[in-house]
mmCIF file of C-alpha atoms in Angstrom:
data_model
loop_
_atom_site.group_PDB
_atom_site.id
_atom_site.type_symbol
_atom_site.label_atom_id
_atom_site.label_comp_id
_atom_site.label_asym_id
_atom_site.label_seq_id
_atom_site.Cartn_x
_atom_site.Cartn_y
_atom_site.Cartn_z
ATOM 1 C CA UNK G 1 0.000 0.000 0.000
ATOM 2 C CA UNK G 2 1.244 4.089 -0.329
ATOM 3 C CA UNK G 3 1.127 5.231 2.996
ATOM 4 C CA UNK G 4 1.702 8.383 1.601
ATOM 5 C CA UNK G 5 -1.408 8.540 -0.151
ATOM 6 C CA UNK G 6 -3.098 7.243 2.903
ATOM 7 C CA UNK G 7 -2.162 10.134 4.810
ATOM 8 C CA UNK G 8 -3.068 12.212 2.200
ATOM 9 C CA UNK G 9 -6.999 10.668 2.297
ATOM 10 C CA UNK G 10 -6.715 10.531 6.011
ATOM 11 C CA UNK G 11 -5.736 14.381 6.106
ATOM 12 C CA UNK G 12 -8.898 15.246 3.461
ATOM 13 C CA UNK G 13 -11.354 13.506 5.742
ATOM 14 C CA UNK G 14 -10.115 14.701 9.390
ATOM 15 C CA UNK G 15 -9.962 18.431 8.337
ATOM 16 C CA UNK G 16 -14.087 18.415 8.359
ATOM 17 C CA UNK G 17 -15.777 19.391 11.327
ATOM 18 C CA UNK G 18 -18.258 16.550 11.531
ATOM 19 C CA UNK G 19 -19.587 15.791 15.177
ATOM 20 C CA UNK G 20 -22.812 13.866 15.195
ATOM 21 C CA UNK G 21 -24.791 17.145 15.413
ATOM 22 C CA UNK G 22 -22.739 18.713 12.355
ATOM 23 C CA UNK G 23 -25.176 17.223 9.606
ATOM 24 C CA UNK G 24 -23.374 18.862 6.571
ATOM 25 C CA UNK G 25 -20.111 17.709 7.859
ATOM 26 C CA UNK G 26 -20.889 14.253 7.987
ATOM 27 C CA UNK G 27 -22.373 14.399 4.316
ATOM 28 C CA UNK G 28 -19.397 15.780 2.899
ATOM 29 C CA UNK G 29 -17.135 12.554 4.555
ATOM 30 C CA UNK G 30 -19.964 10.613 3.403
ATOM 31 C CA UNK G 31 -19.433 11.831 -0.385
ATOM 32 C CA UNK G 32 -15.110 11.538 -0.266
ATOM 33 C CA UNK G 33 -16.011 7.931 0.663
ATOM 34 C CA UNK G 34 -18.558 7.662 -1.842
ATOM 35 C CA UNK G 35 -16.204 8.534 -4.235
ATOM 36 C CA UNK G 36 -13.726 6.713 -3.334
ATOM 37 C CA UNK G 37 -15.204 3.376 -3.219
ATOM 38 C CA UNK G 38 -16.830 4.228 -6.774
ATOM 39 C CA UNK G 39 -13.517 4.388 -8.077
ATOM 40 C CA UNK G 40 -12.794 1.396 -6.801
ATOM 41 C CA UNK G 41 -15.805 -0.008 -9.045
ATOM 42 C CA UNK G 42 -17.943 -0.612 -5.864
ATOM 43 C CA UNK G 43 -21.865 -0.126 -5.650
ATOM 44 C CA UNK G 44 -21.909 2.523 -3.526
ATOM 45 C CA UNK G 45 -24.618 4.963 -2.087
ATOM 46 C CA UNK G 46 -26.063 7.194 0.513
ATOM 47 C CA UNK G 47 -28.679 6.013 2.695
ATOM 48 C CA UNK G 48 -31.223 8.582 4.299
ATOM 49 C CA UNK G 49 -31.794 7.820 8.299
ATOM 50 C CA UNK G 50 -33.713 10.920 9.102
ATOM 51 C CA UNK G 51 -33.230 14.535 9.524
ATOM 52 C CA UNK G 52 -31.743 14.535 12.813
ATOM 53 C CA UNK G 53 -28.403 12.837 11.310
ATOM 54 C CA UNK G 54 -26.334 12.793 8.214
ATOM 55 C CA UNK G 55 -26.934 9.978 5.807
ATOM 56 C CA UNK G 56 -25.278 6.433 6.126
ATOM 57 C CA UNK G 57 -22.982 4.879 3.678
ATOM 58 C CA UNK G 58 -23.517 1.603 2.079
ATOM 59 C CA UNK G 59 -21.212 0.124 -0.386
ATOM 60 C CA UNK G 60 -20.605 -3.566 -1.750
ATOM 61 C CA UNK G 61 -18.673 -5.536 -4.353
ATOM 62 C CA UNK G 62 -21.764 -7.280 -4.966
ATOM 63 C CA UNK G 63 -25.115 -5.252 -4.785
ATOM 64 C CA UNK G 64 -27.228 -8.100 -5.737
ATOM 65 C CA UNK G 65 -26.456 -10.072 -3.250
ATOM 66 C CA UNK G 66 -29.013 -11.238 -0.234
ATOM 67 C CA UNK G 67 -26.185 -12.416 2.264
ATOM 68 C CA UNK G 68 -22.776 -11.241 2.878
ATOM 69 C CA UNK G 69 -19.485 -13.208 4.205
ATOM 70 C CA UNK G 70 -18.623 -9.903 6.319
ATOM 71 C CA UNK G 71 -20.072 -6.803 7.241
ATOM 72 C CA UNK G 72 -17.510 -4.134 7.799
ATOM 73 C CA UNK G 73 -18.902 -1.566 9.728
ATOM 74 C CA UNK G 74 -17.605 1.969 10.903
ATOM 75 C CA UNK G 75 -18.620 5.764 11.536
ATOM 76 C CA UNK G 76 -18.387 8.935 10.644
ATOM 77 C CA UNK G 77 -19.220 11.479 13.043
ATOM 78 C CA UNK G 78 -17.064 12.682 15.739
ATOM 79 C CA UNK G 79 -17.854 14.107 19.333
ATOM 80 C CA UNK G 80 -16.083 17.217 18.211
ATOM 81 C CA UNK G 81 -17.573 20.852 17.860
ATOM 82 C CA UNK G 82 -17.528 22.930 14.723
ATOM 83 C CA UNK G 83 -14.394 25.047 15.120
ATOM 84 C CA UNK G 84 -12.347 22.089 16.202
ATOM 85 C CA UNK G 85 -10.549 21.847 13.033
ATOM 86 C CA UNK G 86 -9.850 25.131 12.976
ATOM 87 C CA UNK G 87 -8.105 24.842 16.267
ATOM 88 C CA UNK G 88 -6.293 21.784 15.944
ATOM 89 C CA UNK G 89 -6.285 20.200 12.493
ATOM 90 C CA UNK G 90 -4.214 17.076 11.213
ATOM 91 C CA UNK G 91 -0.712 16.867 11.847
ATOM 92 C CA UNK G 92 1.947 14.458 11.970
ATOM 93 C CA UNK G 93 5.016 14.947 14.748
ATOM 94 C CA UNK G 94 7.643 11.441 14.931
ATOM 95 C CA UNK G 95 5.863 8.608 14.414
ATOM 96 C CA UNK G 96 1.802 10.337 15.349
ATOM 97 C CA UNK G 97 -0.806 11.196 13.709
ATOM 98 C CA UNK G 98 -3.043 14.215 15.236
ATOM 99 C CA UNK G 99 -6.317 15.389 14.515
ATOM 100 C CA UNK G 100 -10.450 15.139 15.543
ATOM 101 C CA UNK G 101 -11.318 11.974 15.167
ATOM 102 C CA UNK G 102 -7.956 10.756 13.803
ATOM 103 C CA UNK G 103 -7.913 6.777 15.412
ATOM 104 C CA UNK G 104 -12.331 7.283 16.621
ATOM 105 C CA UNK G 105 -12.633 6.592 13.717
ATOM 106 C CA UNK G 106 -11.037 8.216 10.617
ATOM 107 C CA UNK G 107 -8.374 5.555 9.880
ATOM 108 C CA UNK G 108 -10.675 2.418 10.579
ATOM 109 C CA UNK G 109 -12.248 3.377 7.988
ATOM 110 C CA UNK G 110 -9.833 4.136 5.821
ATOM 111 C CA UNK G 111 -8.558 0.450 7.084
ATOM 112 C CA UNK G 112 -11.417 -0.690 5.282
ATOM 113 C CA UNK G 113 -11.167 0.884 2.144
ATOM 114 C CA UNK G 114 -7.805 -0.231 1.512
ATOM 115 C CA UNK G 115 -7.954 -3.863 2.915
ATOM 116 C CA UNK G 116 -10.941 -3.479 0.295
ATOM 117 C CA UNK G 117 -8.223 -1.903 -2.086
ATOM 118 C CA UNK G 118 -6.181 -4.843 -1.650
ATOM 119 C CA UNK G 119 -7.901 -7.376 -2.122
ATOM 120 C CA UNK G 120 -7.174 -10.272 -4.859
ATOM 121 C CA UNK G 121 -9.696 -10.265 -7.853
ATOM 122 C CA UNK G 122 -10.042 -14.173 -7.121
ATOM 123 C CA UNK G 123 -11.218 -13.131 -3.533
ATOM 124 C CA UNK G 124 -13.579 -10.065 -4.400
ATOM 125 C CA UNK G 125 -14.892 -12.801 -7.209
ATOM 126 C CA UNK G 126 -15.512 -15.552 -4.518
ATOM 127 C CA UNK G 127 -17.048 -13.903 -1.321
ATOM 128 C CA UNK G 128 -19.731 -11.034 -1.393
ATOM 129 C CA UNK G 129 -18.898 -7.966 0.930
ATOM 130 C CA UNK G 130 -20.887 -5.419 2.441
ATOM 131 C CA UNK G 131 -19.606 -2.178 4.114
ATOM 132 C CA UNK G 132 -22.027 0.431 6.183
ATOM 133 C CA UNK G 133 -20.557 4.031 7.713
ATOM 134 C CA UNK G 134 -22.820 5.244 9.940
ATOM 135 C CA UNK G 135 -23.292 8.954 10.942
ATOM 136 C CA UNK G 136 -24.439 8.872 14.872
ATOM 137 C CA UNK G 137 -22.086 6.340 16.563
ATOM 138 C CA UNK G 138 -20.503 9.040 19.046
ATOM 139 C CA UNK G 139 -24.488 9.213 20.260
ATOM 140 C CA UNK G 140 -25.169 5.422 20.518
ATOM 141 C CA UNK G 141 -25.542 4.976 16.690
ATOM 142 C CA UNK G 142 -30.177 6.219 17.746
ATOM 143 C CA UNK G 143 -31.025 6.194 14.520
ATOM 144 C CA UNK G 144 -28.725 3.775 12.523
ATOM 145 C CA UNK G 145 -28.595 1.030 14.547
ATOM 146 C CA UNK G 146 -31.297 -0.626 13.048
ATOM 147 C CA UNK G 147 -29.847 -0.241 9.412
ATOM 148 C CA UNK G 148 -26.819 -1.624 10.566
ATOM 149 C CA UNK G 149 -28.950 -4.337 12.538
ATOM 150 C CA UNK G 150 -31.155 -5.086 9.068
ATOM 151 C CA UNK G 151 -27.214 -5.917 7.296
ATOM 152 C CA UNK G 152 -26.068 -7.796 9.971
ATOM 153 C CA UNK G 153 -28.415 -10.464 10.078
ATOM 154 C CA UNK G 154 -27.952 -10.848 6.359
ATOM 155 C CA UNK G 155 -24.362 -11.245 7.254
ATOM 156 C CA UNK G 156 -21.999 -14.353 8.404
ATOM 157 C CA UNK G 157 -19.845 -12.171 10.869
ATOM 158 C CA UNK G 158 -19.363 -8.593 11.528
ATOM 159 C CA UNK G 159 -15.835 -6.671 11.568
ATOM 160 C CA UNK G 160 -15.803 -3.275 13.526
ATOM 161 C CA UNK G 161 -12.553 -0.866 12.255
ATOM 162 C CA UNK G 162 -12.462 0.904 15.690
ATOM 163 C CA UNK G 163 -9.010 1.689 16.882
ATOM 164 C CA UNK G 164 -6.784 -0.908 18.228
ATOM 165 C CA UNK G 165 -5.904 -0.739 21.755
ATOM 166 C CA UNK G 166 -2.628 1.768 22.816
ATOM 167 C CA UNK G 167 -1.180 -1.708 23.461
ATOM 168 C CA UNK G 168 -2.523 -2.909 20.154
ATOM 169 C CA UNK G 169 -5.273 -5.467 21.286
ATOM 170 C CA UNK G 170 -8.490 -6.101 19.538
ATOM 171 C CA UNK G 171 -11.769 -6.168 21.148
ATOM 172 C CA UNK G 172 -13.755 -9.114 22.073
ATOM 173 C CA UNK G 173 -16.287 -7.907 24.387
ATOM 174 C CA UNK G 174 -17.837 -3.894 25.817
ATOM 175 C CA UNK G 175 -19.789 -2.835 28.151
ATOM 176 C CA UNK G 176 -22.940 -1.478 27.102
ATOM 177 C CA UNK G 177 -24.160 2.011 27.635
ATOM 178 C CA UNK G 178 -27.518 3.023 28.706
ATOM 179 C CA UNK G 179 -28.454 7.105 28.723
ATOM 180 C CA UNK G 180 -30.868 9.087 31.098
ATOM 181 C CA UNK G 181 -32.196 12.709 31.498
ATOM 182 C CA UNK G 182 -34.150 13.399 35.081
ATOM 183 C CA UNK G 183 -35.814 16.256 34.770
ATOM 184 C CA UNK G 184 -37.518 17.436 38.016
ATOM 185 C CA UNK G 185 -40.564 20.330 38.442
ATOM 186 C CA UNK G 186 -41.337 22.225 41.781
ATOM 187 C CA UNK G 187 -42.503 25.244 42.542
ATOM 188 C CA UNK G 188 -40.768 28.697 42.417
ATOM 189 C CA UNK G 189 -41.092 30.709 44.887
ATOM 190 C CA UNK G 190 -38.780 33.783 46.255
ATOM 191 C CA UNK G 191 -35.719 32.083 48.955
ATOM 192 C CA UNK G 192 -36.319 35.110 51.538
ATOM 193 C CA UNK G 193 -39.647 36.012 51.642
ATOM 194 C CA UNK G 194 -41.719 32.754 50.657
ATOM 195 C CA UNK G 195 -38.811 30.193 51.229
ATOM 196 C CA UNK G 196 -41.779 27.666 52.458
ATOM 197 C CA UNK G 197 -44.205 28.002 49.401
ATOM 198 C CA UNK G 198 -41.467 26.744 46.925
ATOM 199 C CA UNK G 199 -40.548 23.565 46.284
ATOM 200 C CA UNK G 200 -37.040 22.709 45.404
ATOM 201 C CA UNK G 201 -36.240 20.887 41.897
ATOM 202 C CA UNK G 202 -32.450 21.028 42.809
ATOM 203 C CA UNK G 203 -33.211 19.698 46.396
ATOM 204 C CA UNK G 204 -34.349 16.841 44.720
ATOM 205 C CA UNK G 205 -31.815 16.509 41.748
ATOM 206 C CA UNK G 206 -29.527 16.369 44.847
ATOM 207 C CA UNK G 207 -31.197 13.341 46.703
ATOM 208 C CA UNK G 208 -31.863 11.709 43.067
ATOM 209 C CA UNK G 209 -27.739 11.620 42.692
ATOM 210 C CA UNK G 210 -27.338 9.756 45.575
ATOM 211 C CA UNK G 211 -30.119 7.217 44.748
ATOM 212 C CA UNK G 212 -28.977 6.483 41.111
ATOM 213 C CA UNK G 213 -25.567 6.328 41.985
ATOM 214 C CA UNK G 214 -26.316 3.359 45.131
ATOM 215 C CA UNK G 215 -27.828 1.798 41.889
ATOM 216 C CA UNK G 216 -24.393 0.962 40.752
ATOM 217 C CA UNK G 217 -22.222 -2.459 41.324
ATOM 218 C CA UNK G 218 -18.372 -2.441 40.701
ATOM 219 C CA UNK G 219 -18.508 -6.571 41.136
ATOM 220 C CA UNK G 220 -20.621 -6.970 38.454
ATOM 221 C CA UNK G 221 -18.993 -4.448 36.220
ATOM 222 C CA UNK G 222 -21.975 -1.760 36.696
ATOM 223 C CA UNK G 223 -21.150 1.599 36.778
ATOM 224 C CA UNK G 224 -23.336 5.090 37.573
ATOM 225 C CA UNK G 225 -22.153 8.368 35.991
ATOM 226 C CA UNK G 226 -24.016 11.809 36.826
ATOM 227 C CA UNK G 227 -21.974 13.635 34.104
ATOM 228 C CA UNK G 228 -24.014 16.913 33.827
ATOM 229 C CA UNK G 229 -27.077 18.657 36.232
ATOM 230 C CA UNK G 230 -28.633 22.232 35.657
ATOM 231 C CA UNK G 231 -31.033 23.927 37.285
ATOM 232 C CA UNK G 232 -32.384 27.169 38.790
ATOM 233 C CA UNK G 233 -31.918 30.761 37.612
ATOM 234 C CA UNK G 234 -30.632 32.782 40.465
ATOM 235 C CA UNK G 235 -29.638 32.401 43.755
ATOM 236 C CA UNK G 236 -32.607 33.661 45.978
ATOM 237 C CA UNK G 237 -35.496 32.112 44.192
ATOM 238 C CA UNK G 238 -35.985 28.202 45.087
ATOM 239 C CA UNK G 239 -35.635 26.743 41.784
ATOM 240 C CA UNK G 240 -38.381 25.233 40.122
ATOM 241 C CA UNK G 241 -36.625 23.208 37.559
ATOM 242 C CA UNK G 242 -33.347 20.833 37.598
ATOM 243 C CA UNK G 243 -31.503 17.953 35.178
ATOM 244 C CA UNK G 244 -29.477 15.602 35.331
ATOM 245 C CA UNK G 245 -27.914 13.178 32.633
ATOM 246 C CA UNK G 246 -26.558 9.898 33.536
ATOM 247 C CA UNK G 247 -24.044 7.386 32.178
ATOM 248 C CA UNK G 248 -24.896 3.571 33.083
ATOM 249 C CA UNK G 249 -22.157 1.081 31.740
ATOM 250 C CA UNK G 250 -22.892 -2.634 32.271
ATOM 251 C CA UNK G 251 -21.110 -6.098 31.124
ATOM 252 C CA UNK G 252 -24.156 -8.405 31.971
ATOM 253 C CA UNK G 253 -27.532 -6.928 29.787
ATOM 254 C CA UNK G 254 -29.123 -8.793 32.974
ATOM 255 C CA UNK G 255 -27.942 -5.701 34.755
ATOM 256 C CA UNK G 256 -29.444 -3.154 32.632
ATOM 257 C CA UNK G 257 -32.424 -4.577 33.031
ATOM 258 C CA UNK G 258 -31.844 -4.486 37.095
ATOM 259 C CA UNK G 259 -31.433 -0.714 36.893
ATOM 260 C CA UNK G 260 -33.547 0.465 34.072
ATOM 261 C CA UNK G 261 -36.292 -0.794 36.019
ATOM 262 C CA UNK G 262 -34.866 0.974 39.295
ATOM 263 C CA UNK G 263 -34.160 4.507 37.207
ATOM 264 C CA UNK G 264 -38.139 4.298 35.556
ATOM 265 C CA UNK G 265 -39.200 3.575 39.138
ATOM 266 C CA UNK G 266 -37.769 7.160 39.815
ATOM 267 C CA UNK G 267 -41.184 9.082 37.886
ATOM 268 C CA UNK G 268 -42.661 7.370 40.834
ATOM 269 C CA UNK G 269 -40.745 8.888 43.394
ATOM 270 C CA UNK G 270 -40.732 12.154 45.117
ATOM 271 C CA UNK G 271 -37.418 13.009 45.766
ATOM 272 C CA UNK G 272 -38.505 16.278 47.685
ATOM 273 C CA UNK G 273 -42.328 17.106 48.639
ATOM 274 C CA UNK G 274 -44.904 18.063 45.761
ATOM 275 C CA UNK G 275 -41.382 17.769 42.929
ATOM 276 C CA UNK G 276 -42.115 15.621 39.905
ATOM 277 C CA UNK G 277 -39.750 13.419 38.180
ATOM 278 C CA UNK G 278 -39.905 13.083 34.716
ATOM 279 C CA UNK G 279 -37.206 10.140 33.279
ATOM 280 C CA UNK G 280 -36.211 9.819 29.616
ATOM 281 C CA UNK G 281 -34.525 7.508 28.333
ATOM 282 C CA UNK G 282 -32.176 9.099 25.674
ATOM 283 C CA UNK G 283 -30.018 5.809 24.580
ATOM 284 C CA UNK G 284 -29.493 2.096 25.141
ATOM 285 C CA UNK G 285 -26.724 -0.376 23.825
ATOM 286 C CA UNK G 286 -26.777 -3.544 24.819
ATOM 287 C CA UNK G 287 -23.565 -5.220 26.187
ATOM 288 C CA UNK G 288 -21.041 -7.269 23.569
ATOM 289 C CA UNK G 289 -20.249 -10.733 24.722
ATOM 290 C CA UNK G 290 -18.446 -13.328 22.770
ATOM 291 C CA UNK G 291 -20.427 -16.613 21.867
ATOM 292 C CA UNK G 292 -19.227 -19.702 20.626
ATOM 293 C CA UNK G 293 -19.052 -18.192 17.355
ATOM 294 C CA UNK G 294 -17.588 -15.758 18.159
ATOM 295 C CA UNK G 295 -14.473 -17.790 19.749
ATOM 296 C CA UNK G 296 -14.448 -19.685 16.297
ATOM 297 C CA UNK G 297 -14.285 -16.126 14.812
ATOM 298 C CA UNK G 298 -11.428 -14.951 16.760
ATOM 299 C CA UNK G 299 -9.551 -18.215 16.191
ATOM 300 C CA UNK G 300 -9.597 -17.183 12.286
ATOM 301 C CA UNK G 301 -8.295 -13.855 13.403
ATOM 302 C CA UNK G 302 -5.335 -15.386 15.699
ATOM 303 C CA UNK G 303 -4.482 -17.639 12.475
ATOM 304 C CA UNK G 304 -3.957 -14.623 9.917
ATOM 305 C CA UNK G 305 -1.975 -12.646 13.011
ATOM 306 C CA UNK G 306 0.394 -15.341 12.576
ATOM 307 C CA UNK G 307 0.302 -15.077 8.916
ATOM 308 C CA UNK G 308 0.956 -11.088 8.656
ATOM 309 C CA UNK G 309 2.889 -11.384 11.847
ATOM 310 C CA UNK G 310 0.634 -8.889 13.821
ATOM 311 C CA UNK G 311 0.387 -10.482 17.256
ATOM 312 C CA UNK G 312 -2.947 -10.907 18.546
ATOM 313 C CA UNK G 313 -4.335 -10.297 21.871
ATOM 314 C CA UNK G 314 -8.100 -9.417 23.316
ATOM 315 C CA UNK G 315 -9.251 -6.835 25.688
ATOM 316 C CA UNK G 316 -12.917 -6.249 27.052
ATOM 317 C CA UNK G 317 -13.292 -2.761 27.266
ATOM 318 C CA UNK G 318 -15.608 -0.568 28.570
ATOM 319 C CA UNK G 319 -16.618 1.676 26.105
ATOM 320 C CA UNK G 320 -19.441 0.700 22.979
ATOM 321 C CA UNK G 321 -19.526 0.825 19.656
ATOM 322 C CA UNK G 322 -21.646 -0.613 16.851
ATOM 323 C CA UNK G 323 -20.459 -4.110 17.631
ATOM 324 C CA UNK G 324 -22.615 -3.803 20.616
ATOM 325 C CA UNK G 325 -25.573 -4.012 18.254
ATOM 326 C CA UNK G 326 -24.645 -6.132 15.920
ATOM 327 C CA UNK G 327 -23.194 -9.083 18.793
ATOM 328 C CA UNK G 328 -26.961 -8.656 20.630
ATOM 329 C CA UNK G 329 -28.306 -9.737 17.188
ATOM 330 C CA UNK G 330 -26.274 -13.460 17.780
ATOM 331 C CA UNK G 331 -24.373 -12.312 14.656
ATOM 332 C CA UNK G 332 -20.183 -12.954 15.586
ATOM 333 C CA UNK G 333 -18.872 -9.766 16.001
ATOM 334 C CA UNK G 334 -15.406 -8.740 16.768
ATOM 335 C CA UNK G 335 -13.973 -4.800 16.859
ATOM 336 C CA UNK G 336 -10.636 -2.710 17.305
ATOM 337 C CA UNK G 337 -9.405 -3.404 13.571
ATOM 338 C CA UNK G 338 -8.279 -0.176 12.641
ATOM 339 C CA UNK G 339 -4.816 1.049 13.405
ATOM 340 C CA UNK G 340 -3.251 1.872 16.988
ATOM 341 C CA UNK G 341 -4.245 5.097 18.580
ATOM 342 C CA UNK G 342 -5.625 6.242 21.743
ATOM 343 C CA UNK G 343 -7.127 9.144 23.615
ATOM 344 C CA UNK G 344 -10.141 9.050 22.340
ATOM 345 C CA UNK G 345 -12.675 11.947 22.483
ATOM 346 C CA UNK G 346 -9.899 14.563 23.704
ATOM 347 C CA UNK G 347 -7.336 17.074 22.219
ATOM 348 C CA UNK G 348 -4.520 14.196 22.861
ATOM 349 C CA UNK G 349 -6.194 11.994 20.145
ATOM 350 C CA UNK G 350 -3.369 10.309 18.394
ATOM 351 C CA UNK G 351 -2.760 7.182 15.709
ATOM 352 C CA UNK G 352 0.527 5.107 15.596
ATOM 353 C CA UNK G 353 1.700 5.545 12.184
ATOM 354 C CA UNK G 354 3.815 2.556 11.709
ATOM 355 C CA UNK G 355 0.610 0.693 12.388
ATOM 356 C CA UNK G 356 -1.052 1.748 9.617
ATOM 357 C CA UNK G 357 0.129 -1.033 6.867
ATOM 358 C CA UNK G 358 0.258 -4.159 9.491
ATOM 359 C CA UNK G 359 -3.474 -3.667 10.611
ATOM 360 C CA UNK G 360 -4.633 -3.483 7.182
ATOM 361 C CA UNK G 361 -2.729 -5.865 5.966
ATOM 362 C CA UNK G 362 -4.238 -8.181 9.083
ATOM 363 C CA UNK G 363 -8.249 -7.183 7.763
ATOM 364 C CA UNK G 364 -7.265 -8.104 4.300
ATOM 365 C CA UNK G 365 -6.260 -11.902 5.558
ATOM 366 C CA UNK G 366 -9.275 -11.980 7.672
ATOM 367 C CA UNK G 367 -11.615 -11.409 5.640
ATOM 368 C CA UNK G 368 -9.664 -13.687 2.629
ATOM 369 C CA UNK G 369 -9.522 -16.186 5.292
ATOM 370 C CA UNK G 370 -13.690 -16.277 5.612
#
């Protein structure tokens, strides 16, 4: 492969501002990749998930096809802000690559392309691909899942291009991810004159924190995050409205169901006197655990790691990604095949560069080995 004009595609695509919420930014990755794959002679094309989201990408070697041998699968958007490019765009220093969204997930997919790229005509002639590039992944993939879902089960195994560990380890299993916004009403009323005729939404938020967060069991792998409240408007009026969002990360889907039950319970509940609880639900993934298939699946992997001469090792980690979808469905699903990087979803973002060529050449003799 020309790492060079890797670099050069992996500079187009991370100098666009495309968060999840950046819809024209995600389009315009969409389109390179559409091009790109069309030049490759692939049936590509856009596929419309809403208007809350930029469109998917679909492309496939063989667009008649009902079934595919693998369903590569990777996204788009970033958790970045518009502006972010501006600030920090791509740049290379040693043997790094920096950038938004550099290693989550820029070079996966350009992983896939190229192990696509590759490819032997006698292998793109014997085994029918499919590839989809979502546009919401960075927001638990709300409105995409199900397309990706629909492929998968039309699919023998799924490969995720996420980034390789720092210490270069694939995935075999994540936690899943469940979202929550408490919002809680009371009653204004002014903190020095009528302190006893309001009723305190923050008050509440306060005693709802502790509750959630008793929810949580660190022997089971179940974790509680209160990442952001609100609430109020000024200091001597008791505040009549409060928020909370909240992170729940679980490796047994037994366990969601444990607290998702406890956290809907909470519209029930009066945290403080005459305060209602409102609790929305804003995003669920379910946990990735590898099967029996899945085990045979890895096996193939740890066979063409001793081929390329890419050691092999697993890591169950605690973040999701589209995998998490796809492995609920009982379809074999295994992630982390783009190239090295870490520091994920911050300014220190970075991609190993001299891990560019091994990790695609490791794809390619997965997927010739299916």
């Amino acid at each position: 492969m020309e790492l060079k004009q890797y670099l050069h595609e992996l500079k187009k695509v991370v100098n666009i501002d495309c968060g999840t919420a950046t819809l024209d930014g995600v389009a315009e990755v969409s389109r390179i990749f559409q091009q790109w794959y069309q030049a490759e002679n692939w049936h590509c094309e856009q596929v419309p998930l809403g208007d809350k989201v930029g469109p998917g990408l679909f492309a496939t070697n063989k667009p008649q096809s009902a079934h595919y041998d693998v369903l590569l699968v990777g996204h788009m958007d970033t958790v970045f802000p518009p502006g972010t490019v501006a600030e920090r765009p791509f740049s290379i220093e040693g043997n790094r690559a920096y950038g938004p969204g550099v290693s989550d997930m820029k070079s996966g997919l350009l992983n896939i392309l190229w192990a696509m790229r590759d490819l032997e005509k006698a292998d793109l002639a014997r085994l029918s691909i499919a590839v989809a590039m979502n546009p919401d992944e960075e927001t638990g993939s709300v409105h995409s899942h199900q397309w990706i879902g629909e492929l998968a089960k039309r699919s023998r195994c799924v490969l995720v291009a996420e980034a390789a560990r720092a210490d270069g380890s694939l995935v075999k299993a994540r936690k899943g991810m469940s979202r929550y916004r408490l919002a809680f009403k009371g009653v204004a009323a002014h903190a020095g004159n009528d302190p006893d005729k309001g009723r305190s939404a923050i008050n509440a938020l306060a005693h709802a924190v502790l509750a959630i967060s008793e929810l949580s069991d660190s022997a089971k792998g179940t974790t509680i995050n209160t990442g952001v409240i609100s609430g109020g408007v000024v200091a001597n009026i008791v505040p009549d409205h409060a928020e909370m969002i909240v992170d729940v990360r679980f490796q047994d889907n037994d366990e969601y169901l444990r607290v998702n039950d406890a956290v809907q319970a909470f519209a029930r509940r009066e945290f403080e006197r005459d305060v209602k609880t409102l609790v929305e639900q804003q995003a669920q993934t379910p946990a990735m655990s590898p099967s029996a298939d899945t085990e045979a699946l890895m096996q193939i992997v740890e066979r063409a790691g001793d081929a390329e001469g890419v050691e092999i090792r697993w890591q169950a980690v605690g973040g999701g990604s589209d995998a998490n979808h796809t492995a609920a469905l009982g379809v074999p699903s295994l992630d982390g095949f783009g190239p090295i990087g870490a520091g994920f979803h911050s300014p220190s973002e970075y991609l190993e560069l001299d891990s560019i060529e091994p990790r695609v050449r490791l794809l390619r003799r997965v997927i010739q080995s299916l």
